[in-house]
mmCIF file with all atom_site columns, C-alpha atoms in Angstrom:
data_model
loop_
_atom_site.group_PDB
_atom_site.id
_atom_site.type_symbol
_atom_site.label_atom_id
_atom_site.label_alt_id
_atom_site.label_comp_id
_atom_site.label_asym_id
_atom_site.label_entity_id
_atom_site.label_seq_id
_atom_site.pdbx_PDB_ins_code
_atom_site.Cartn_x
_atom_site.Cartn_y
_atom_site.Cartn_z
_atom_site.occupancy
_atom_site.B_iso_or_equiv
_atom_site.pdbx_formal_charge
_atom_site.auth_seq_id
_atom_site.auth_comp_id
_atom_site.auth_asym_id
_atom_site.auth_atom_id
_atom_site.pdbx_PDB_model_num
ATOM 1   C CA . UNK A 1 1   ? 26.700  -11.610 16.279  1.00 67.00 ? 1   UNK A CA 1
ATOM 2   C CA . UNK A 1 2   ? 26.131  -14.460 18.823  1.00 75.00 ? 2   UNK A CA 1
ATOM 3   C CA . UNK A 1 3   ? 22.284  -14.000 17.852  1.00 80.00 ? 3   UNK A CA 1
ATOM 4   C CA . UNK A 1 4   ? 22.622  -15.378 14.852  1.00 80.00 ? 4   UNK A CA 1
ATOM 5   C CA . UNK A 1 5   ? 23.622  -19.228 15.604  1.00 81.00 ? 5   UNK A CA 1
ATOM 6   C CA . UNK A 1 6   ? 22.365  -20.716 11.976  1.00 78.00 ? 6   UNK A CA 1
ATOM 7   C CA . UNK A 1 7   ? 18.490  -21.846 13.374  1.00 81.00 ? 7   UNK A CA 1
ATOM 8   C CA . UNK A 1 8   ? 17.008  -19.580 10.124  1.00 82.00 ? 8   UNK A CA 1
ATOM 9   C CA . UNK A 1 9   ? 17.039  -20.249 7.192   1.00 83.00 ? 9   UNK A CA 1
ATOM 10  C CA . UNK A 1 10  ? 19.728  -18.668 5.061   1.00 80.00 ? 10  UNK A CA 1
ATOM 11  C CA . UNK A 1 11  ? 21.561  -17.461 8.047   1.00 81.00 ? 11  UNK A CA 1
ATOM 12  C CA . UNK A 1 12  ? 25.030  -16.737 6.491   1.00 78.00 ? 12  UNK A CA 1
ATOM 13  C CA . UNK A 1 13  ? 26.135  -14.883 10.255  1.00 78.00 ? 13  UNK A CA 1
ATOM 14  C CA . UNK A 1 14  ? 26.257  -11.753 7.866   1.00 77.00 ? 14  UNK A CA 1
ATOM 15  C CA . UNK A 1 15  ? 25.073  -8.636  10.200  1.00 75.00 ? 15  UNK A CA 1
ATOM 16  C CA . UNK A 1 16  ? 27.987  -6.263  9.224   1.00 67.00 ? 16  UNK A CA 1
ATOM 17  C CA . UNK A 1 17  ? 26.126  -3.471  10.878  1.00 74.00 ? 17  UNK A CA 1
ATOM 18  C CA . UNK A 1 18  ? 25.012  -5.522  14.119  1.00 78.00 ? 18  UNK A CA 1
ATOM 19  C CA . UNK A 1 19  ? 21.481  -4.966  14.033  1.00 79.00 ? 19  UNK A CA 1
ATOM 20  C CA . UNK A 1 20  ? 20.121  -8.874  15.169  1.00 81.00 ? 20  UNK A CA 1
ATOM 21  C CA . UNK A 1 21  ? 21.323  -7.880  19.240  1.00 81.00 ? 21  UNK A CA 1
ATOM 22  C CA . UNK A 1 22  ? 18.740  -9.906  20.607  1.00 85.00 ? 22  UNK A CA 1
ATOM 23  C CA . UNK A 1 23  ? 16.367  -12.764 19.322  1.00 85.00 ? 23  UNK A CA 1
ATOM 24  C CA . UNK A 1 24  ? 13.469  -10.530 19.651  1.00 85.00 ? 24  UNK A CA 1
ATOM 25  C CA . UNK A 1 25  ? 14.945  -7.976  16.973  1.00 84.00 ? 25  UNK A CA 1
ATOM 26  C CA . UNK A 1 26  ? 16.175  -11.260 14.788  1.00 83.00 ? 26  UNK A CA 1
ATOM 27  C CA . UNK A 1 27  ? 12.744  -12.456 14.261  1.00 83.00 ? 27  UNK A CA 1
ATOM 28  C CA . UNK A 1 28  ? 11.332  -9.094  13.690  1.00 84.00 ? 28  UNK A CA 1
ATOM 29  C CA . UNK A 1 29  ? 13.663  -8.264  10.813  1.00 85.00 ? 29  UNK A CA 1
ATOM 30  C CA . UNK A 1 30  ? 13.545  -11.859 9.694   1.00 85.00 ? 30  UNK A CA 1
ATOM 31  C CA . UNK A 1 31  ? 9.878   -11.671 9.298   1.00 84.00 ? 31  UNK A CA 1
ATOM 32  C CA . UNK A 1 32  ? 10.486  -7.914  7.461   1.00 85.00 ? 32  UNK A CA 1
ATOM 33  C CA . UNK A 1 33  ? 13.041  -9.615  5.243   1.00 87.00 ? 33  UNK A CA 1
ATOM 34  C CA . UNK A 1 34  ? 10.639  -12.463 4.597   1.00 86.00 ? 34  UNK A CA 1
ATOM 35  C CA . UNK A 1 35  ? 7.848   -10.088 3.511   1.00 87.00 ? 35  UNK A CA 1
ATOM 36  C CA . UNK A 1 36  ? 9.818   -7.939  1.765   1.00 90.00 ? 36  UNK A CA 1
ATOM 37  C CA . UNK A 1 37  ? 11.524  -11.395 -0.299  1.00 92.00 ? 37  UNK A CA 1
ATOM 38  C CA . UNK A 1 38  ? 7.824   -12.286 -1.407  1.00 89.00 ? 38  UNK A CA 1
ATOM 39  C CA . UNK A 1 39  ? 6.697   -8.818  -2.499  1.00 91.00 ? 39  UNK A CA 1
ATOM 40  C CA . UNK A 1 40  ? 9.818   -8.853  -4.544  1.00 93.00 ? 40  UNK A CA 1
ATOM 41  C CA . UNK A 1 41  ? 9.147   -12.286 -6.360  1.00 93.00 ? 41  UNK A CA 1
ATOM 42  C CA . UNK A 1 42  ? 5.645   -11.204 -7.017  1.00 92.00 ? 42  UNK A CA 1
ATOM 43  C CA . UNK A 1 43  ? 7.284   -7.842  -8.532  1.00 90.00 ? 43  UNK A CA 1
ATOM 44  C CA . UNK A 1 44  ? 10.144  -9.485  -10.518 1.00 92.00 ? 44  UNK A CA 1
ATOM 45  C CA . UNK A 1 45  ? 7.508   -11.817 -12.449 1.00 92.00 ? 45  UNK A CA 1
ATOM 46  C CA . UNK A 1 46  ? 4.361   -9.033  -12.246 1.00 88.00 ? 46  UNK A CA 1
ATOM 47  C CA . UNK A 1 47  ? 5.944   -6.215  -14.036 1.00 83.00 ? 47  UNK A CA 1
ATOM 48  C CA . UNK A 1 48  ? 7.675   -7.721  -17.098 1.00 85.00 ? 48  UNK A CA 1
ATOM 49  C CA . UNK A 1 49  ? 4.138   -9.631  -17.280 1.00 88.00 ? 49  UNK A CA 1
ATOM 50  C CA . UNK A 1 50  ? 2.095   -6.313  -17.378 1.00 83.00 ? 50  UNK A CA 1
ATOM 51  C CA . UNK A 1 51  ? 4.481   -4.802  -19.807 1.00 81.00 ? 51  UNK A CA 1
ATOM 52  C CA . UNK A 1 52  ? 3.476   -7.926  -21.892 1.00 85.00 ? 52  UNK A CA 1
ATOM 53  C CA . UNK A 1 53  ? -0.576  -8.264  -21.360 1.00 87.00 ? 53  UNK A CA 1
ATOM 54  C CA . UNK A 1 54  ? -1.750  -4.316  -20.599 1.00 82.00 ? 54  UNK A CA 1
ATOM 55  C CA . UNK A 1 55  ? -1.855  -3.608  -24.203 1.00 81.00 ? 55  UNK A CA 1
ATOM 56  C CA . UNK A 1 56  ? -3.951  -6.741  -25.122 1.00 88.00 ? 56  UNK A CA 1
ATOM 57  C CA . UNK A 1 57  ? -6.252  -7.439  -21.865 1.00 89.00 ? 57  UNK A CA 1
ATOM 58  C CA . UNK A 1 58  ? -7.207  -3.501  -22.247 1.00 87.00 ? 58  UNK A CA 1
ATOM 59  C CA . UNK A 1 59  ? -7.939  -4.270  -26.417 1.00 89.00 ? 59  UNK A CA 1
ATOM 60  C CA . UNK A 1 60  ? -10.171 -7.526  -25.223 1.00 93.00 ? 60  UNK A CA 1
ATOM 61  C CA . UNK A 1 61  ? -11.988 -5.537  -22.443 1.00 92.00 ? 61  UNK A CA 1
ATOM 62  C CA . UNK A 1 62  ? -12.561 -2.177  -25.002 1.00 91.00 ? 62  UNK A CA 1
ATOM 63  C CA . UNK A 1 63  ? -10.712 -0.058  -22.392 1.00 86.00 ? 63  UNK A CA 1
ATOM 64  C CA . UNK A 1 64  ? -7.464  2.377   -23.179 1.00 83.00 ? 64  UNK A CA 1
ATOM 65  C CA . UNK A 1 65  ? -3.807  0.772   -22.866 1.00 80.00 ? 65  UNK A CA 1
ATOM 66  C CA . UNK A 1 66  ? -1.719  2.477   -20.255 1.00 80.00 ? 66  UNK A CA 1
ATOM 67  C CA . UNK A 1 67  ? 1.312   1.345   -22.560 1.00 78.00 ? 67  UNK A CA 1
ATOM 68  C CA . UNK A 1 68  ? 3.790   3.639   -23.776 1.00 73.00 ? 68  UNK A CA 1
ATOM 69  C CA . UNK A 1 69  ? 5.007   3.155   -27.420 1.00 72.00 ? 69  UNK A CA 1
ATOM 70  C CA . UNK A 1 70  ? 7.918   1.259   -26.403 1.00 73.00 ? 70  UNK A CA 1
ATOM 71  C CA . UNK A 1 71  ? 6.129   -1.373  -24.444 1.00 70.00 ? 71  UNK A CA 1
ATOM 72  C CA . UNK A 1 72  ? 6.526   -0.012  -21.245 1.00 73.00 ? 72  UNK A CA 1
ATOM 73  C CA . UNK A 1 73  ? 3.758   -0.099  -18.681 1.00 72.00 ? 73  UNK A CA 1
ATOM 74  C CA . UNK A 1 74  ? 3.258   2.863   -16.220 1.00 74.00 ? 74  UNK A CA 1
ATOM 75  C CA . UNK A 1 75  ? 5.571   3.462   -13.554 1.00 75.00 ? 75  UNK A CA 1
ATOM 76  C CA . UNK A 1 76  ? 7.762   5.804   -11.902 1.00 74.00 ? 76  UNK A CA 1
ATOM 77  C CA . UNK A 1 77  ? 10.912  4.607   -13.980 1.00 73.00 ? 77  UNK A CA 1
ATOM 78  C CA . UNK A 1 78  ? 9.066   4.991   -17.130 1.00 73.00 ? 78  UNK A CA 1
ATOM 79  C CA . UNK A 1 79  ? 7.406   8.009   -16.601 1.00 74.00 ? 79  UNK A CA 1
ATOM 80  C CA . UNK A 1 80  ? 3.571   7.979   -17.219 1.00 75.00 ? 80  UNK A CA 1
ATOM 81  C CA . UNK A 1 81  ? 2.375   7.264   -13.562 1.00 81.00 ? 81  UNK A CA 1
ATOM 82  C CA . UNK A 1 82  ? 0.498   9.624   -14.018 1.00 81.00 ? 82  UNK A CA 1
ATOM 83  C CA . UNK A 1 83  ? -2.119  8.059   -15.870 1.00 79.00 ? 83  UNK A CA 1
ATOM 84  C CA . UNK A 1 84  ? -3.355  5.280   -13.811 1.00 82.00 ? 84  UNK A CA 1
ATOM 85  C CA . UNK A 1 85  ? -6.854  6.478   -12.193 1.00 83.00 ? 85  UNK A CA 1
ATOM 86  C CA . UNK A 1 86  ? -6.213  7.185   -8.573  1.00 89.00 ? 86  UNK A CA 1
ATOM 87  C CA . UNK A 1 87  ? -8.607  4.964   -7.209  1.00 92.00 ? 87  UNK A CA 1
ATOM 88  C CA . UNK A 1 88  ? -6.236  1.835   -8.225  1.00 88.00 ? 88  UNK A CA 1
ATOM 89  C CA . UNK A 1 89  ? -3.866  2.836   -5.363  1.00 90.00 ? 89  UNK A CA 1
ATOM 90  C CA . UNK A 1 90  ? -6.023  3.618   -2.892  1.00 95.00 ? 90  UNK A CA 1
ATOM 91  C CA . UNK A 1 91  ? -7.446  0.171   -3.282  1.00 95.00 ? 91  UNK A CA 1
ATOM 92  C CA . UNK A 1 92  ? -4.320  -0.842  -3.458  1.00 92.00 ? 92  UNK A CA 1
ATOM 93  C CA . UNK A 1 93  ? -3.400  1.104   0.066   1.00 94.00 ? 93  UNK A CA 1
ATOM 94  C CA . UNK A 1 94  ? -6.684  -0.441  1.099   1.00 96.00 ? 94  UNK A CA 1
ATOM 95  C CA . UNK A 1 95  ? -5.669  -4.338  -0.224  1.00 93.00 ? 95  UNK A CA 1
ATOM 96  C CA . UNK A 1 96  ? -2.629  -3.772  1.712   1.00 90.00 ? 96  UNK A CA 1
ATOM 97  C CA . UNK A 1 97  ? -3.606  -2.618  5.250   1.00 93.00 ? 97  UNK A CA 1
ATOM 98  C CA . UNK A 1 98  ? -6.151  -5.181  5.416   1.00 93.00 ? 98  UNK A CA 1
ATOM 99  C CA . UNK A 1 99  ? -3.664  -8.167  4.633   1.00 86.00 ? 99  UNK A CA 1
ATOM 100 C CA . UNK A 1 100 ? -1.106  -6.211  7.099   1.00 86.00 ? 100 UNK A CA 1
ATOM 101 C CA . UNK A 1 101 ? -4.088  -6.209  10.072  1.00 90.00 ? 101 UNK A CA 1
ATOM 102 C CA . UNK A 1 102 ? -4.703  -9.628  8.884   1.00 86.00 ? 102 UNK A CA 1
ATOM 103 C CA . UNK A 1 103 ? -1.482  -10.594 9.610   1.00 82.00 ? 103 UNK A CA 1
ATOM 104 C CA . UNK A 1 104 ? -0.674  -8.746  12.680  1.00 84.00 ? 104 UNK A CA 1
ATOM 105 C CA . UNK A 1 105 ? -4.073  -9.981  14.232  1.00 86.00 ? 105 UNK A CA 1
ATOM 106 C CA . UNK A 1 106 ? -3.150  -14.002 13.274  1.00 82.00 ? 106 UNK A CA 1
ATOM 107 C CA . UNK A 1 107 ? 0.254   -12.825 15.128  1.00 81.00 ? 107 UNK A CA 1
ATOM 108 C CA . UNK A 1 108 ? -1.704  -11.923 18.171  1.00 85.00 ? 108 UNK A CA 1
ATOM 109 C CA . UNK A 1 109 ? -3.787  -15.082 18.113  1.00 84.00 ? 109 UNK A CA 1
ATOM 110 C CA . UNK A 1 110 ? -0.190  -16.813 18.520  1.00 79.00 ? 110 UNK A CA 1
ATOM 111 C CA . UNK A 1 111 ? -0.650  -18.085 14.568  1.00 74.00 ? 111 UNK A CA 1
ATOM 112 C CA . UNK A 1 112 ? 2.625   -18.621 12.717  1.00 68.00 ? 112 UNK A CA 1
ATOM 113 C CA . UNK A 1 113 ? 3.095   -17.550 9.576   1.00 64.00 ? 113 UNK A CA 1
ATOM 114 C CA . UNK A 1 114 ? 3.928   -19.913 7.349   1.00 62.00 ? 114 UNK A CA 1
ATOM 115 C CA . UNK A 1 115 ? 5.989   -20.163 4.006   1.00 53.00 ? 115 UNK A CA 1
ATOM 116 C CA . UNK A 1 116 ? 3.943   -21.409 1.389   1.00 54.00 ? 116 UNK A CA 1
ATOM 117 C CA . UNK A 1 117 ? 0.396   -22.383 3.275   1.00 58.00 ? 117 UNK A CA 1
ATOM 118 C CA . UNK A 1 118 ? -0.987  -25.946 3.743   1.00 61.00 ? 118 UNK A CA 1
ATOM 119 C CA . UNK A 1 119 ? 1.435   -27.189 0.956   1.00 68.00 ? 119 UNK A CA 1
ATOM 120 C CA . UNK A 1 120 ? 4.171   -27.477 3.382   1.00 72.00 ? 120 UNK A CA 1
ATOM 121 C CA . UNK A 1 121 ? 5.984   -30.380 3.364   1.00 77.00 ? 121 UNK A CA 1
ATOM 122 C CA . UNK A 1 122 ? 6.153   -32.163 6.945   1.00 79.00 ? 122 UNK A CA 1
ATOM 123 C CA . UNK A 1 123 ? 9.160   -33.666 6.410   1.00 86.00 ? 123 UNK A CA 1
ATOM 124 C CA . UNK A 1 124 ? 12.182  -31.170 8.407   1.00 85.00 ? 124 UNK A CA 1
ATOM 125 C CA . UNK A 1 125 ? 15.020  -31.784 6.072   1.00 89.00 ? 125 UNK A CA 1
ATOM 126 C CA . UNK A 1 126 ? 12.328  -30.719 2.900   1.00 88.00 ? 126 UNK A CA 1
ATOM 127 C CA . UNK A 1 127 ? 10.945  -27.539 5.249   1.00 83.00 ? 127 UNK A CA 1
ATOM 128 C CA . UNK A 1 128 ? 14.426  -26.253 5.246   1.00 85.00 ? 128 UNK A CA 1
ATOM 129 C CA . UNK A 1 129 ? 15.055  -26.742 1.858   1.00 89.00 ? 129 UNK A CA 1
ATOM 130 C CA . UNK A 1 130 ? 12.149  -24.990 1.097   1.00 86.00 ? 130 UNK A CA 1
ATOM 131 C CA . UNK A 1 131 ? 12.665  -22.129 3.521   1.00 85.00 ? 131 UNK A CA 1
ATOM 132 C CA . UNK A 1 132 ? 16.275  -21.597 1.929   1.00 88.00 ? 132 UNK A CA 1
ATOM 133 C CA . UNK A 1 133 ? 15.063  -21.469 -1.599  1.00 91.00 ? 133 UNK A CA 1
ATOM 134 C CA . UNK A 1 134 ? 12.438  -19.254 -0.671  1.00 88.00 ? 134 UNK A CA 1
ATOM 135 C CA . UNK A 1 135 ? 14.803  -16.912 1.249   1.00 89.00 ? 135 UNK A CA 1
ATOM 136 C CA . UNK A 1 136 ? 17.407  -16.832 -1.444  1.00 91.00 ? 136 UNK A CA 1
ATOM 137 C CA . UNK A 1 137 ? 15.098  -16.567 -4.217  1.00 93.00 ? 137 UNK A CA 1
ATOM 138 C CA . UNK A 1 138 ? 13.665  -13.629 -2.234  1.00 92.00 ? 138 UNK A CA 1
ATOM 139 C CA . UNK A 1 139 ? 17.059  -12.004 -1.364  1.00 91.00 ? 139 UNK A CA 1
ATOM 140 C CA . UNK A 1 140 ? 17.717  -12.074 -5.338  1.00 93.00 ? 140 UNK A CA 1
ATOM 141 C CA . UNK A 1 141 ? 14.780  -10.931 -6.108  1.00 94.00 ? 141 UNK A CA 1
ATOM 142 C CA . UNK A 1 142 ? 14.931  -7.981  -4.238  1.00 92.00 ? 142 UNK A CA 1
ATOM 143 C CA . UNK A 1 143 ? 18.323  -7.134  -6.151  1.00 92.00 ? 143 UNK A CA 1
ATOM 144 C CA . UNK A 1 144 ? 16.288  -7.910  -9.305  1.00 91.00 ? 144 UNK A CA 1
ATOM 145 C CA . UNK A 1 145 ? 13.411  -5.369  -8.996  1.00 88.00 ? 145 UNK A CA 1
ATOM 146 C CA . UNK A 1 146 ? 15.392  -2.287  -8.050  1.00 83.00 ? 146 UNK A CA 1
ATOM 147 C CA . UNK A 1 147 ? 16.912  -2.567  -11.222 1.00 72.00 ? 147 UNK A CA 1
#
């Protein structure tokens, strides 16, 4: 598509399905895409890491491990959602709306997100180098978490 003239980062011109018709709809599923890319990250490194430290945080703090036998912490996949307390995801629900009002508010105000906060780098060539890294790393990582 003609929308898609290599501005952003880790534009490949790869819209098989031609959904980027106008800049409008490019930015909105750029800034999807970006979400989504963190959420993953945070997901690829959180759950091996809560496999690893449920069993002993919940020893230290004299509460019950959610751990299976094998070493697997609770999810869908591994079948004991079940017992985290319910109140963990509607805080959770509740974590998430108010960083997602957050966000669309700062959007409103005309604020930009950003990609990694006041540590960005003012220098162009090391912005895009960042904002590539991040994006592939993301796009990978998104691969990663569904398994």
């Amino acid at each position: 598509p003609a929308v898609l003239d290599g501005q952003l980062a880790g534009d490949y011109k790869f819209d098989p399905f031609n959904f980027s018709q106008n800049k409008q709809d490019l930015q909105l599923y750029r800034e999807a895409e970006i979400r989504h890319a963190r959420l993953a990250m945070l997901a690829a490194i959180g759950w091996p890491l809560a496999e690893l430290w449920q069993g002993p945080l919940a020893t230290q703090l004299g509460l019950p491990s959610l751990v299976r036998p094998n070493d697997l912490a609770p999810a869908v996949l591994n079948g004991n959602i079940s017992d985290i307390d319910p109140h963990f995801f509607l805080a959770a629900l509740t974590l998430g709306a108010m960083i997602e009002a957050h966000t669309i508010q700062r959007k409103e105000q005309g604020i930009e997100p950003r990609f990694i906060g006041d540590a960005y780098p003012s220098d162009p060539t090391l912005q895009r180098q960042i904002q590539e890294a991040e994006i592939n790393n993301g796009r990978l990582a998104m691969l990663a978490i569904t398994g």
